[in-house]
mmCIF file of C-alpha atoms in Angstrom:
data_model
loop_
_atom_site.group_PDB
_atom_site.id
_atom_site.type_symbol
_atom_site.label_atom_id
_atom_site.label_comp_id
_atom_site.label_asym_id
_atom_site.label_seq_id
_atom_site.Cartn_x
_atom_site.Cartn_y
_atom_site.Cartn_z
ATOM 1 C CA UNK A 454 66.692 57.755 119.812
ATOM 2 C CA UNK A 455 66.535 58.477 123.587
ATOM 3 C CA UNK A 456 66.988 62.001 124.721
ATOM 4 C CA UNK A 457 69.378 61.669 127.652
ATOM 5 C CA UNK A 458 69.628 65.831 128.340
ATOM 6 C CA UNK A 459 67.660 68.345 127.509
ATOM 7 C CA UNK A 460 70.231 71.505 129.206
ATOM 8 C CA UNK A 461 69.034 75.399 129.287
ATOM 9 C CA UNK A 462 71.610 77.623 126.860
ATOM 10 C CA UNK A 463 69.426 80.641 127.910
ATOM 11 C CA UNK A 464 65.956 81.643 129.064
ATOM 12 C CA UNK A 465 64.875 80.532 125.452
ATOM 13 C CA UNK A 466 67.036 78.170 124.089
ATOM 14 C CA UNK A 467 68.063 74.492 125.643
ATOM 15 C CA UNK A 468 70.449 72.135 123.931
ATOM 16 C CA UNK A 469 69.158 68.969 123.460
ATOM 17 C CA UNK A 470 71.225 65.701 123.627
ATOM 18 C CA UNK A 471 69.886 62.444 122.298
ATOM 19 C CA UNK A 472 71.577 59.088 121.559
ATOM 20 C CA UNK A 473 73.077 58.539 118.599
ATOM 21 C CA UNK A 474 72.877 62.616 117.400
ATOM 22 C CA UNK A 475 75.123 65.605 117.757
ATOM 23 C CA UNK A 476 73.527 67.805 120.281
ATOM 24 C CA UNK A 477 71.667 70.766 118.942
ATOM 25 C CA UNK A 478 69.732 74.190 120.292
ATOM 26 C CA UNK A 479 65.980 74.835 119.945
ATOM 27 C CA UNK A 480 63.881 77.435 121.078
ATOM 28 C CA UNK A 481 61.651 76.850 123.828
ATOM 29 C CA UNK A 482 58.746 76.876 121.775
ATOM 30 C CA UNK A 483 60.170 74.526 119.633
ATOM 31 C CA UNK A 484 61.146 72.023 122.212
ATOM 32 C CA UNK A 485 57.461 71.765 122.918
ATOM 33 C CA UNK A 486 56.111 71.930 119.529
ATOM 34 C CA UNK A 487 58.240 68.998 118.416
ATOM 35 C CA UNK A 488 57.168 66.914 121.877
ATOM 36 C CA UNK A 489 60.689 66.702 123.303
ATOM 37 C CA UNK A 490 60.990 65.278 126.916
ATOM 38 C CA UNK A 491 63.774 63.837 128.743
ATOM 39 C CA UNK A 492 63.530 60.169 128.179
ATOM 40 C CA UNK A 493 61.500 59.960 125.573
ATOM 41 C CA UNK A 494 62.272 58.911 122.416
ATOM 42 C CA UNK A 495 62.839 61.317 119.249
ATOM 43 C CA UNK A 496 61.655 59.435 116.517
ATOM 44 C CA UNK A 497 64.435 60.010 113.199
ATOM 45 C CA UNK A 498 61.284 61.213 111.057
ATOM 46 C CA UNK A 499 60.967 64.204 113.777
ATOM 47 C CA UNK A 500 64.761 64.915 114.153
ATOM 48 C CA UNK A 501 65.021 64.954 109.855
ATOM 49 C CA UNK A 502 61.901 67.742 109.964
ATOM 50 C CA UNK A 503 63.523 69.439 113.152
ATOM 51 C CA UNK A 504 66.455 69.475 110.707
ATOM 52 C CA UNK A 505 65.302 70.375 107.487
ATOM 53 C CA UNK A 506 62.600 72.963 108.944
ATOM 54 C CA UNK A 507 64.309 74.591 111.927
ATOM 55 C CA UNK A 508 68.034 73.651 111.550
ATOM 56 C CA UNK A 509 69.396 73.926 108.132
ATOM 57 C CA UNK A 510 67.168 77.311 107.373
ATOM 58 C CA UNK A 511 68.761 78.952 111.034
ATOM 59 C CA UNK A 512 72.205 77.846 110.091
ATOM 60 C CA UNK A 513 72.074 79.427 106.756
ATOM 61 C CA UNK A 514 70.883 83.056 108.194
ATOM 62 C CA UNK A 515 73.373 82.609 111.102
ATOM 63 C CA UNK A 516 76.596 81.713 108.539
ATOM 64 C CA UNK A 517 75.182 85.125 106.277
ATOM 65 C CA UNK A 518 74.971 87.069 109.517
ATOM 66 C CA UNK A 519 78.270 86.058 110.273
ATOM 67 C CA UNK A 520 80.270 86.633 106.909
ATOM 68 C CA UNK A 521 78.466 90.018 107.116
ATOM 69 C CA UNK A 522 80.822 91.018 110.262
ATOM 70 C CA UNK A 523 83.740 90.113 108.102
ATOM 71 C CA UNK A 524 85.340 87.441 105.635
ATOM 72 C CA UNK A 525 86.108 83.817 106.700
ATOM 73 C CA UNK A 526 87.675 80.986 106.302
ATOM 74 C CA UNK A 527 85.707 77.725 105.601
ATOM 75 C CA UNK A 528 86.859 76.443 108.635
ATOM 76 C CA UNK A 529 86.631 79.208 111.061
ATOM 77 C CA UNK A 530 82.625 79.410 109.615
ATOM 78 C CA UNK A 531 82.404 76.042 110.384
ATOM 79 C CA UNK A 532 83.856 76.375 113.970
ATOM 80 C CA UNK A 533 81.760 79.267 114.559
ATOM 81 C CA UNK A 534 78.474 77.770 113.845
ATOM 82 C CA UNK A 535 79.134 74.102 115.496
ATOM 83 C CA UNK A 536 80.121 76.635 118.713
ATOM 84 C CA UNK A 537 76.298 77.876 118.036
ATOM 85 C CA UNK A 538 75.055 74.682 118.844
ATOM 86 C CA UNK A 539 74.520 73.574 115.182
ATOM 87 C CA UNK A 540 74.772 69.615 113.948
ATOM 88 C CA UNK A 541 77.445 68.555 111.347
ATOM 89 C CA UNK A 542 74.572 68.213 109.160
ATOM 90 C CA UNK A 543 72.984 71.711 109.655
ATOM 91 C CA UNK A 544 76.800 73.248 109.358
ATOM 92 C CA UNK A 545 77.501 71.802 106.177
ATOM 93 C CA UNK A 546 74.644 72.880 104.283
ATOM 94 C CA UNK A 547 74.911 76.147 105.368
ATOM 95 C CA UNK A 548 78.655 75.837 104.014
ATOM 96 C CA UNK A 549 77.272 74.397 101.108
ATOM 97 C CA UNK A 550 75.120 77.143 100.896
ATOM 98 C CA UNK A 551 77.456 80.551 100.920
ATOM 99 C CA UNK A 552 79.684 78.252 98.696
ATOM 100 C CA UNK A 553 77.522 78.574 95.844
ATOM 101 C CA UNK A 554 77.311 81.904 95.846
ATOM 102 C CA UNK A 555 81.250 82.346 96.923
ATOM 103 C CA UNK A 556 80.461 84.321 99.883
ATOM 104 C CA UNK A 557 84.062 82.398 101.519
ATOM 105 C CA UNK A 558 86.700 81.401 99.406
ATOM 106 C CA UNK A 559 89.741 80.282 101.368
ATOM 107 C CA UNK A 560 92.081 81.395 98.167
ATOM 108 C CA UNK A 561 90.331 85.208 97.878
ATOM 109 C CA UNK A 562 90.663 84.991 102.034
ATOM 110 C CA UNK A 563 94.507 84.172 101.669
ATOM 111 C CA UNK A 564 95.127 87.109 99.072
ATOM 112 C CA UNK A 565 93.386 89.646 101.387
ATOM 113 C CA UNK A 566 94.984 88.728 104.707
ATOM 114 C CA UNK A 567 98.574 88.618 102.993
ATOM 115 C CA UNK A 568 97.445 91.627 101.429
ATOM 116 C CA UNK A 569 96.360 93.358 105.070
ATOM 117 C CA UNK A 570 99.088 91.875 106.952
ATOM 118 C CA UNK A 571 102.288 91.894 104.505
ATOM 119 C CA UNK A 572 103.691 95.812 105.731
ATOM 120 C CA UNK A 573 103.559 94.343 109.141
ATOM 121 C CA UNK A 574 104.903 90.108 108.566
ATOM 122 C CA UNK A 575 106.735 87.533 107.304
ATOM 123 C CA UNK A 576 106.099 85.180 104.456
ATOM 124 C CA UNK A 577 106.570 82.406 107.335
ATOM 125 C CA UNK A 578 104.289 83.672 110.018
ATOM 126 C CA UNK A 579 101.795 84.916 107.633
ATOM 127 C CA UNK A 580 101.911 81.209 106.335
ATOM 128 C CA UNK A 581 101.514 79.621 109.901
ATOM 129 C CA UNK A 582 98.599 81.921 110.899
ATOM 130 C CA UNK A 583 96.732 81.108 107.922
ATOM 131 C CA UNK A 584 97.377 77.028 108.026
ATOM 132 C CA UNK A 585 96.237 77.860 111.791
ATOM 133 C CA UNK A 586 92.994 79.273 110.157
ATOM 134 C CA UNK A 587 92.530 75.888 108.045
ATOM 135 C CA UNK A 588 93.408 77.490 104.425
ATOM 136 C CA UNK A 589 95.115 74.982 102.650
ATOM 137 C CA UNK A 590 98.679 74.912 101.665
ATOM 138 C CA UNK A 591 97.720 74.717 98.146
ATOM 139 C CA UNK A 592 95.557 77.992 98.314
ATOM 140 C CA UNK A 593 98.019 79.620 100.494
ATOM 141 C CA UNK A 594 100.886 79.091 97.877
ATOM 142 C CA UNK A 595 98.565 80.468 95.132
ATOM 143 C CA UNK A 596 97.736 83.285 96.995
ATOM 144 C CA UNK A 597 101.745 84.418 97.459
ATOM 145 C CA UNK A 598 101.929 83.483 93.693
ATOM 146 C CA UNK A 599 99.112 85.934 93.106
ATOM 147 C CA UNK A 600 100.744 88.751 95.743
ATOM 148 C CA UNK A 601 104.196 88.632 95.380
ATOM 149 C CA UNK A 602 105.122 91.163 93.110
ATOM 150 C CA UNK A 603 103.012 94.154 95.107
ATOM 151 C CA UNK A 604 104.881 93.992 98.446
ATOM 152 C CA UNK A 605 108.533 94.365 98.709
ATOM 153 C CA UNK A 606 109.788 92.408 101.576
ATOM 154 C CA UNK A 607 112.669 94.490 102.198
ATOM 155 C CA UNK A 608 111.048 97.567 101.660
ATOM 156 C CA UNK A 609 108.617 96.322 104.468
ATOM 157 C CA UNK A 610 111.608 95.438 106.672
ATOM 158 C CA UNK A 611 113.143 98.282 106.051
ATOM 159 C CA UNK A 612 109.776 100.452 107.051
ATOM 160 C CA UNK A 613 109.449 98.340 110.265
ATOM 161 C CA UNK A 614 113.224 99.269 111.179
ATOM 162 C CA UNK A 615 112.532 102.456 110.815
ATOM 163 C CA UNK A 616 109.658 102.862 112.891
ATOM 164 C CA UNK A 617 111.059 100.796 115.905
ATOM 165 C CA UNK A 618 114.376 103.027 115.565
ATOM 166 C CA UNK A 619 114.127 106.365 118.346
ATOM 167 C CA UNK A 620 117.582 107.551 117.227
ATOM 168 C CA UNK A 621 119.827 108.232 113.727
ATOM 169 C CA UNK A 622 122.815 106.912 115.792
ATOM 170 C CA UNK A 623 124.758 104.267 114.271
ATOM 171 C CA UNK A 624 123.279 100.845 115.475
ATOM 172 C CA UNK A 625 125.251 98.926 117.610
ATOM 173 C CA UNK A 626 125.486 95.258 117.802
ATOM 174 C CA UNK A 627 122.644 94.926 121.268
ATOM 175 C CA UNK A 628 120.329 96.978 119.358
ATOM 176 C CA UNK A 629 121.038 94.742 115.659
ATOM 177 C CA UNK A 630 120.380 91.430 117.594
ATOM 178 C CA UNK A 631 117.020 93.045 119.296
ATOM 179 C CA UNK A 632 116.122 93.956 115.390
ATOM 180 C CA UNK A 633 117.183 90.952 114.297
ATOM 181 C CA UNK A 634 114.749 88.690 116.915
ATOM 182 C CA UNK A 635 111.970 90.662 116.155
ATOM 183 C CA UNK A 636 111.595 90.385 112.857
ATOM 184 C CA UNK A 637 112.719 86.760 112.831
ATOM 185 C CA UNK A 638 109.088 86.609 115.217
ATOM 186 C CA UNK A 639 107.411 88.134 112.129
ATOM 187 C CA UNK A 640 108.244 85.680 109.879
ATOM 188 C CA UNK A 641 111.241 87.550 108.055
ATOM 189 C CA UNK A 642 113.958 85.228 106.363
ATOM 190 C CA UNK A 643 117.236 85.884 107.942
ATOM 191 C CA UNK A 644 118.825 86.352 104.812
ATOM 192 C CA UNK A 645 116.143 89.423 103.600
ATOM 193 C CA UNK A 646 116.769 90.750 107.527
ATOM 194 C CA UNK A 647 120.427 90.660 107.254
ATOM 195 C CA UNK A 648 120.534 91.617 104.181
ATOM 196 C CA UNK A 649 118.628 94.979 105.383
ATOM 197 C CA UNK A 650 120.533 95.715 108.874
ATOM 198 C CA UNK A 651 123.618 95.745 106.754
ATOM 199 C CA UNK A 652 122.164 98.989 105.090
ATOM 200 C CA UNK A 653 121.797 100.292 108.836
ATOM 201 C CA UNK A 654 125.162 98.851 110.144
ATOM 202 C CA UNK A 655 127.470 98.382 107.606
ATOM 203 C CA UNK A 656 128.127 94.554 108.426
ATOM 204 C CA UNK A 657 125.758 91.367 109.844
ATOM 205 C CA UNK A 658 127.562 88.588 109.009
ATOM 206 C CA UNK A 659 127.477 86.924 112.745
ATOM 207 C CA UNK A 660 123.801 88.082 113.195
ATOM 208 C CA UNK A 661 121.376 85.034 114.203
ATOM 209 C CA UNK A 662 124.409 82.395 114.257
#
């Protein structure tokens, strides 16, 4: 395996790009230790100890560094360590690793966010942010299965109403259909929305037709 590029990521680190293999970062040192030129070739037996010594041990401390800022979902770990300048085969152990000690879970991840973010959105945006974070549909409908009875949808509409409201005037119909297209942009059914405006206005029957 030729190595077409070896490019500088920082004073210390360059990113090395050889035929055939996913480009990954060493260290300076390590560049030299392991003999790698432009040109040259990179023999598999050094590129499976560069990845079993160097690699797959980084990757690990980088993906615990990284769920220590915060939870994650399997895929935005992944993401995050393949924009570190880790190889598929480097990123999944390290998956494989906080896996087995359930350091991410994509169905505790779903519970939590819905959790965090239910006072403030919709079942349907909530939904489309976390498919956008790569939980899976299946994990996502277990996690409203497992959330559903502690928030109160209209309760939370309600709340939101309330807080965007600067007067006890009686709501007229420009400041229902404002209401009305922001909460639809949270995620709110329309009938849960209407359903709530009519305690505020008396009537919403032409509201979002």
């Amino acid at each position: 395996m030729i190595v077409t590029q070896i490019r500088p990521v920082t004073r210390q680190k360059y990113q090395i790009e050889a035929e055939g293999l996913s480009p990954f970062v060493l260290y300076k040192g390590e560049v030299a230790r392991y003999h790698i030129e432009k040109d040259r070739d990179l023999s598999l037996e050094t590129y499976r100890e560069i990845l079993e010594e160097v690699l797959i041990k980084r990757a690990k401390i980088r993906a615990m560094h990284l769920l220590e800022q915060g939870d994650r979902t399997k895929k935005g770990l992944q993401d995050r360590l393949t924009q570190n300048g880790y190889p598929p085969e480097a990123v999944e152990a390290a998956i494989t690793y906080v896996e087995s000690f359930h350091y991410i879970d994509d169905n505790r991840y779903a519970v939590n966010y819905i959790q965090n973010q239910g006072s403030k959105k919709g079942r349907a945006r909530i939904m489309l942010e976390l498919r956008n974070k790569g939980v899976s549909q299946e994990d996502i409908d277990q996690a409203f299965c497992e959330t559903e009875e502690d928030i109160d949808i209209r309760e939370v509409i309600r709340e939101l109403i309330l807080k965007k409201r600067r007067t006890q005037e009686a709501m007229g119909e420009k400041e229902r259909q404002k209401l009305y297209g922001f909460l639809m942009r949270r995620g709110f059914a329309s009938s849960d929305i209407l359903s709530v405006l009519r305690e505020f206005a008396g009537t919403g029957e032409n509201m979002g037709s």
